[in-house]
mmCIF file of C-alpha atoms in Angstrom:
data_model
loop_
_atom_site.group_PDB
_atom_site.id
_atom_site.type_symbol
_atom_site.label_atom_id
_atom_site.label_comp_id
_atom_site.label_asym_id
_atom_site.label_seq_id
_atom_site.Cartn_x
_atom_site.Cartn_y
_atom_site.Cartn_z
ATOM 1 C CA ASP Z 117 -23.508 0.903 -6.369
ATOM 2 C CA GLY Z 118 -20.865 -1.405 -4.943
ATOM 3 C CA GLY Z 119 -19.418 0.285 -1.846
ATOM 4 C CA ILE Z 120 -16.041 0.812 -3.507
ATOM 5 C CA THR Z 121 -15.617 3.889 -5.660
ATOM 6 C CA GLN Z 122 -12.878 4.875 -8.051
ATOM 7 C CA SER Z 123 -12.460 8.284 -9.574
ATOM 8 C CA PRO Z 124 -12.165 9.574 -12.145
ATOM 9 C CA LYS Z 125 -13.555 7.095 -14.678
ATOM 10 C CA TYR Z 126 -11.368 8.508 -17.456
ATOM 11 C CA LEU Z 127 -8.065 10.319 -17.021
ATOM 12 C CA PHE Z 128 -5.682 11.846 -19.506
ATOM 13 C CA ARG Z 129 -2.103 12.639 -18.607
ATOM 14 C CA LYS Z 130 0.741 14.271 -20.420
ATOM 15 C CA GLU Z 131 4.037 12.463 -20.541
ATOM 16 C CA GLY Z 132 6.277 13.376 -17.611
ATOM 17 C CA GLN Z 133 3.429 14.155 -15.234
ATOM 18 C CA ASN Z 134 2.443 12.287 -12.106
ATOM 19 C CA VAL Z 135 -1.239 11.477 -11.630
ATOM 20 C CA THR Z 136 -3.185 10.104 -8.673
ATOM 21 C CA LEU Z 137 -6.112 7.706 -8.929
ATOM 22 C CA SER Z 138 -8.615 7.671 -6.099
ATOM 23 C CA CYS Z 139 -10.108 4.584 -4.435
ATOM 24 C CA GLU Z 140 -12.551 4.802 -1.525
ATOM 25 C CA GLN Z 141 -14.523 2.017 0.160
ATOM 26 C CA ASN Z 142 -17.238 2.052 2.809
ATOM 27 C CA LEU Z 143 -17.305 -1.716 3.325
ATOM 28 C CA ASN Z 144 -15.077 -1.613 6.422
ATOM 29 C CA HIS Z 145 -12.614 -3.869 4.609
ATOM 30 C CA ASP Z 146 -9.078 -4.195 5.924
ATOM 31 C CA ALA Z 147 -7.414 -5.206 2.665
ATOM 32 C CA MET Z 148 -7.216 -3.088 -0.470
ATOM 33 C CA TYR Z 149 -5.551 -3.763 -3.801
ATOM 34 C CA TRP Z 150 -4.598 -2.102 -7.061
ATOM 35 C CA TYR Z 151 -4.575 -4.067 -10.302
ATOM 36 C CA ARG Z 152 -3.655 -3.077 -13.809
ATOM 37 C CA GLN Z 153 -5.551 -4.569 -16.751
ATOM 38 C CA ASP Z 154 -4.146 -4.650 -20.275
ATOM 39 C CA PRO Z 155 -5.693 -6.512 -23.210
ATOM 40 C CA GLY Z 156 -4.703 -10.171 -23.068
ATOM 41 C CA GLN Z 157 -2.791 -9.734 -19.817
ATOM 42 C CA GLY Z 158 -5.453 -10.375 -17.230
ATOM 43 C CA LEU Z 159 -5.244 -8.558 -13.910
ATOM 44 C CA ARG Z 160 -1.777 -7.819 -12.584
ATOM 45 C CA LEU Z 161 -1.187 -6.772 -8.989
ATOM 46 C CA ILE Z 162 0.522 -3.399 -8.467
ATOM 47 C CA TYR Z 163 0.296 -2.835 -4.703
ATOM 48 C CA TYR Z 164 -1.761 -4.112 -1.820
ATOM 49 C CA SER Z 165 -2.421 -3.123 1.762
ATOM 50 C CA GLN Z 166 -3.758 -5.322 4.530
ATOM 51 C CA ILE Z 167 -3.863 -2.709 7.290
ATOM 52 C CA VAL Z 168 -3.645 1.056 7.662
ATOM 53 C CA ASN Z 169 -0.167 2.550 7.297
ATOM 54 C CA ASP Z 170 1.191 -0.619 5.721
ATOM 55 C CA PHE Z 171 1.399 -1.728 2.096
ATOM 56 C CA GLN Z 172 3.356 -4.171 -0.023
ATOM 57 C CA LYS Z 173 4.591 -4.250 -3.590
ATOM 58 C CA GLY Z 174 2.866 -6.546 -6.012
ATOM 59 C CA ASP Z 175 4.196 -8.005 -9.240
ATOM 60 C CA ILE Z 176 4.484 -4.733 -11.210
ATOM 61 C CA ALA Z 177 5.098 -1.979 -8.631
ATOM 62 C CA GLU Z 178 7.809 -0.098 -10.532
ATOM 63 C CA GLY Z 179 6.716 3.424 -11.425
ATOM 64 C CA TYR Z 180 3.805 3.427 -8.971
ATOM 65 C CA SER Z 181 3.351 4.554 -5.377
ATOM 66 C CA VAL Z 182 0.543 4.237 -2.832
ATOM 67 C CA SER Z 183 -0.455 5.373 0.632
ATOM 68 C CA ARG Z 184 -2.855 3.978 3.234
ATOM 69 C CA GLU Z 185 -3.425 6.712 5.791
ATOM 70 C CA LYS Z 186 -7.071 5.768 6.303
ATOM 71 C CA LYS Z 187 -8.834 2.426 6.224
ATOM 72 C CA GLU Z 188 -11.295 3.721 3.642
ATOM 73 C CA SER Z 189 -8.795 5.133 1.159
ATOM 74 C CA PHE Z 190 -5.990 3.679 -0.959
ATOM 75 C CA PRO Z 191 -4.858 6.166 -3.627
ATOM 76 C CA LEU Z 192 -2.486 5.133 -6.398
ATOM 77 C CA THR Z 193 0.024 7.542 -7.934
ATOM 78 C CA VAL Z 194 1.289 6.790 -11.409
ATOM 79 C CA THR Z 195 4.647 8.494 -11.624
ATOM 80 C CA SER Z 196 6.608 9.700 -14.620
ATOM 81 C CA ALA Z 197 8.899 6.703 -14.064
ATOM 82 C CA GLN Z 198 6.161 4.343 -15.284
ATOM 83 C CA LYS Z 199 7.166 3.741 -18.899
ATOM 84 C CA ASN Z 200 3.843 2.518 -20.243
ATOM 85 C CA PRO Z 201 1.082 3.876 -18.012
ATOM 86 C CA THR Z 202 -1.815 3.732 -20.467
ATOM 87 C CA ALA Z 203 -4.098 1.030 -19.063
ATOM 88 C CA PHE Z 204 -7.278 0.258 -17.157
ATOM 89 C CA TYR Z 205 -6.726 0.406 -13.387
ATOM 90 C CA LEU Z 206 -8.908 -1.501 -10.948
ATOM 91 C CA CYS Z 207 -9.054 -1.088 -7.195
ATOM 92 C CA ALA Z 208 -10.446 -3.860 -4.994
ATOM 93 C CA SER Z 209 -11.049 -4.560 -1.331
ATOM 94 C CA SER Z 210 -11.718 -7.627 0.781
ATOM 95 C CA GLY Z 211 -12.645 -8.206 4.383
ATOM 96 C CA GLN Z 212 -10.587 -11.212 5.415
ATOM 97 C CA LEU Z 213 -8.451 -13.923 3.965
ATOM 98 C CA ASN Z 214 -10.244 -16.301 1.615
ATOM 99 C CA THR Z 215 -13.180 -14.040 0.988
ATOM 100 C CA GLU Z 216 -14.619 -12.258 -1.993
ATOM 101 C CA ALA Z 217 -12.812 -9.247 -3.398
ATOM 102 C CA PHE Z 218 -15.051 -6.373 -4.507
ATOM 103 C CA PHE Z 219 -13.891 -4.222 -7.388
ATOM 104 C CA GLY Z 220 -14.357 -0.563 -8.171
ATOM 105 C CA GLN Z 221 -15.607 0.459 -11.612
ATOM 106 C CA GLY Z 222 -12.091 1.230 -12.798
ATOM 107 C CA THR Z 223 -10.143 4.213 -14.122
ATOM 108 C CA ARG Z 224 -8.992 4.280 -17.705
ATOM 109 C CA LEU Z 225 -5.732 6.228 -17.896
ATOM 110 C CA THR Z 226 -4.432 7.485 -21.211
ATOM 111 C CA VAL Z 227 -1.100 9.204 -21.693
ATOM 112 C CA VAL Z 228 -1.206 11.814 -24.431
ATOM 113 C CA GLY Q 1234 4.497 -16.868 -5.588
ATOM 114 C CA GLU Q 1235 1.395 -18.299 -7.201
ATOM 115 C CA ASN Q 1236 1.105 -18.703 -10.983
ATOM 116 C CA VAL Q 1237 -2.319 -19.249 -12.559
ATOM 117 C CA GLU Q 1238 -2.704 -20.412 -16.144
ATOM 118 C CA GLN Q 1239 -6.096 -20.144 -17.857
ATOM 119 C CA HIS Q 1240 -7.337 -21.773 -21.073
ATOM 120 C CA PRO Q 1241 -8.714 -21.131 -23.588
ATOM 121 C CA SER Q 1242 -8.189 -17.430 -24.181
ATOM 122 C CA THR Q 1243 -11.323 -17.286 -26.344
ATOM 123 C CA LEU Q 1244 -14.308 -19.590 -26.520
ATOM 124 C CA SER Q 1245 -17.237 -19.432 -28.917
ATOM 125 C CA VAL Q 1246 -20.360 -21.537 -28.360
ATOM 126 C CA GLN Q 1247 -23.912 -21.678 -29.624
ATOM 127 C CA GLU Q 1248 -26.725 -20.690 -27.315
ATOM 128 C CA GLY Q 1249 -27.773 -23.700 -25.259
ATOM 129 C CA ASP Q 1250 -24.391 -25.411 -25.440
ATOM 130 C CA SER Q 1251 -22.101 -25.914 -22.459
ATOM 131 C CA ALA Q 1252 -18.866 -23.989 -21.912
ATOM 132 C CA VAL Q 1253 -15.844 -25.114 -19.913
ATOM 133 C CA ILE Q 1254 -12.910 -22.939 -18.863
ATOM 134 C CA LYS Q 1255 -9.890 -24.501 -17.197
ATOM 135 C CA CYS Q 1256 -7.220 -23.135 -14.878
ATOM 136 C CA THR Q 1257 -4.106 -24.581 -13.322
ATOM 137 C CA TYR Q 1258 -2.196 -23.223 -10.351
ATOM 138 C CA SER Q 1259 1.305 -23.710 -9.050
ATOM 139 C CA ASP Q 1260 1.188 -23.133 -5.288
ATOM 140 C CA SER Q 1261 -0.006 -26.272 -3.518
ATOM 141 C CA ALA Q 1262 -0.777 -24.143 -0.444
ATOM 142 C CA SER Q 1263 -3.429 -22.105 -2.296
ATOM 143 C CA ASN Q 1264 -6.830 -22.801 -0.818
ATOM 144 C CA TYR Q 1265 -9.323 -20.343 -2.318
ATOM 145 C CA PHE Q 1266 -10.311 -20.198 -5.988
ATOM 146 C CA PRO Q 1267 -12.847 -17.613 -7.163
ATOM 147 C CA TRP Q 1268 -14.212 -16.988 -10.636
ATOM 148 C CA TYR Q 1269 -15.040 -13.488 -11.825
ATOM 149 C CA LYS Q 1270 -17.130 -12.315 -14.765
ATOM 150 C CA GLN Q 1271 -16.327 -9.011 -16.435
ATOM 151 C CA GLU Q 1272 -18.741 -7.567 -18.948
ATOM 152 C CA LEU Q 1273 -17.451 -5.027 -21.434
ATOM 153 C CA GLY Q 1274 -16.495 -1.776 -19.722
ATOM 154 C CA LYS Q 1275 -17.589 -2.981 -16.302
ATOM 155 C CA ARG Q 1276 -15.935 -4.167 -13.123
ATOM 156 C CA PRO Q 1277 -15.211 -7.869 -12.476
ATOM 157 C CA GLN Q 1278 -17.832 -9.502 -10.296
ATOM 158 C CA LEU Q 1279 -17.649 -12.768 -8.395
ATOM 159 C CA ILE Q 1280 -19.859 -15.478 -9.853
ATOM 160 C CA ILE Q 1281 -18.731 -18.520 -7.879
ATOM 161 C CA ASP Q 1282 -15.862 -19.618 -5.672
ATOM 162 C CA ILE Q 1283 -14.555 -22.837 -4.181
ATOM 163 C CA ARG Q 1284 -12.362 -23.647 -1.232
ATOM 164 C CA SER Q 1285 -9.864 -26.451 -1.090
ATOM 165 C CA ASN Q 1286 -11.910 -28.602 1.275
ATOM 166 C CA VAL Q 1287 -14.537 -29.351 -1.405
ATOM 167 C CA GLY Q 1288 -14.306 -30.813 -4.878
ATOM 168 C CA GLU Q 1289 -17.341 -29.287 -6.548
ATOM 169 C CA LYS Q 1290 -19.784 -26.449 -6.094
ATOM 170 C CA LYS Q 1291 -22.892 -25.574 -8.113
ATOM 171 C CA ASP Q 1292 -25.065 -22.511 -8.438
ATOM 172 C CA GLN Q 1293 -27.871 -22.913 -10.963
ATOM 173 C CA ARG Q 1294 -26.257 -23.074 -14.417
ATOM 174 C CA ILE Q 1295 -22.680 -22.644 -13.234
ATOM 175 C CA ALA Q 1296 -20.415 -25.057 -11.414
ATOM 176 C CA VAL Q 1297 -16.783 -25.210 -10.413
ATOM 177 C CA THR Q 1298 -14.696 -28.327 -9.881
ATOM 178 C CA LEU Q 1299 -11.370 -28.559 -8.091
ATOM 179 C CA ASN Q 1300 -8.706 -31.239 -8.355
ATOM 180 C CA LYS Q 1301 -6.113 -30.510 -5.674
ATOM 181 C CA THR Q 1302 -3.862 -33.369 -6.666
ATOM 182 C CA ALA Q 1303 -3.540 -32.143 -10.221
ATOM 183 C CA LYS Q 1304 -3.756 -28.488 -9.138
ATOM 184 C CA HIS Q 1305 -6.444 -27.507 -11.558
ATOM 185 C CA PHE Q 1306 -9.972 -26.163 -11.369
ATOM 186 C CA SER Q 1307 -12.636 -25.577 -13.970
ATOM 187 C CA LEU Q 1308 -15.720 -23.446 -14.556
ATOM 188 C CA HIS Q 1309 -18.686 -25.124 -16.214
ATOM 189 C CA ILE Q 1310 -21.588 -23.149 -17.659
ATOM 190 C CA THR Q 1311 -24.557 -25.138 -18.928
ATOM 191 C CA GLU Q 1312 -27.381 -23.989 -21.220
ATOM 192 C CA THR Q 1313 -25.420 -20.895 -22.208
ATOM 193 C CA GLN Q 1314 -27.289 -17.701 -23.032
ATOM 194 C CA PRO Q 1315 -26.172 -14.589 -24.946
ATOM 195 C CA GLU Q 1316 -25.956 -12.667 -21.655
ATOM 196 C CA ASP Q 1317 -23.235 -15.093 -20.551
ATOM 197 C CA SER Q 1318 -20.951 -13.430 -23.113
ATOM 198 C CA ALA Q 1319 -18.136 -11.760 -21.151
ATOM 199 C CA VAL Q 1320 -14.546 -12.220 -20.029
ATOM 200 C CA TYR Q 1321 -14.129 -14.761 -17.242
ATOM 201 C CA PHE Q 1322 -11.171 -14.758 -14.860
ATOM 202 C CA CYS Q 1323 -10.062 -17.488 -12.524
ATOM 203 C CA ALA Q 1324 -7.885 -16.722 -9.525
ATOM 204 C CA GLY Q 1325 -5.978 -18.418 -6.752
ATOM 205 C CA LEU Q 1326 -5.117 -17.127 -3.332
ATOM 206 C CA SER Q 1327 -1.347 -16.875 -3.188
ATOM 207 C CA GLY Q 1328 0.999 -17.485 -0.304
ATOM 208 C CA TYR Q 1329 1.052 -13.822 0.709
ATOM 209 C CA SER Q 1330 -2.708 -13.608 0.752
ATOM 210 C CA THR Q 1331 -3.428 -11.781 -2.471
ATOM 211 C CA LEU Q 1332 -5.373 -13.056 -5.439
ATOM 212 C CA THR Q 1333 -3.393 -14.079 -8.523
ATOM 213 C CA PHE Q 1334 -5.523 -13.972 -11.659
ATOM 214 C CA GLY Q 1335 -5.419 -15.921 -14.875
ATOM 215 C CA LYS Q 1336 -5.277 -13.962 -18.123
ATOM 216 C CA GLY Q 1337 -8.963 -14.359 -18.802
ATOM 217 C CA THR Q 1338 -11.229 -16.158 -21.263
ATOM 218 C CA MET Q 1339 -13.460 -14.239 -23.634
ATOM 219 C CA LEU Q 1340 -16.687 -16.234 -23.966
ATOM 220 C CA LEU Q 1341 -18.962 -15.471 -26.895
ATOM 221 C CA VAL Q 1342 -22.401 -17.070 -26.973
ATOM 222 C CA SER Q 1343 -24.084 -16.831 -30.365
ATOM 223 C CA PRO Q 1344 -27.895 -16.890 -30.635
#
């Protein structure tokens, strides 16, 4: 289903802990993205990467970190510095400029 | 960067009616405008897109129109069905080549 996989689907974290969300794609896409979705807020860009070993901050990068060591993988770490981490996180990938972005099924993170 | 405004935030229609969702964008250099449908608990999926060199595109019951001068584009769904109920997002391709999304429209189609 889809070619882009996020894991886990649900994640619970204690306050003060870092947590890493996985995103893997087998679509041979160069570009990968992380979005955060909150009710009524649409999709907000956290980080994106257009090639391996390079990534850029999006609109709400504070408290998050990423890496792009492989073309297929773009993990997102939610650090303890993120003040309100409870949200639905979506990873996406696209092949070229001006083409469709494919989304993973999302990870719902809850801080307890 | 790009700013995309989407209206309305919620839209209720009767089955068989038409639904229209409108978006405006700020960056005149944006040239790719997709629409995504997200059903409850699922991932967003592309339903239609339009590029800046055309003014209208249709795919069965859905169509998108683009007015570059006014910097707005709209999604039109005709003969709505209950399975059309979902959240719809518009997006524009920003200057640094990432999609900027609107805040979404929750469409509810009542039988």
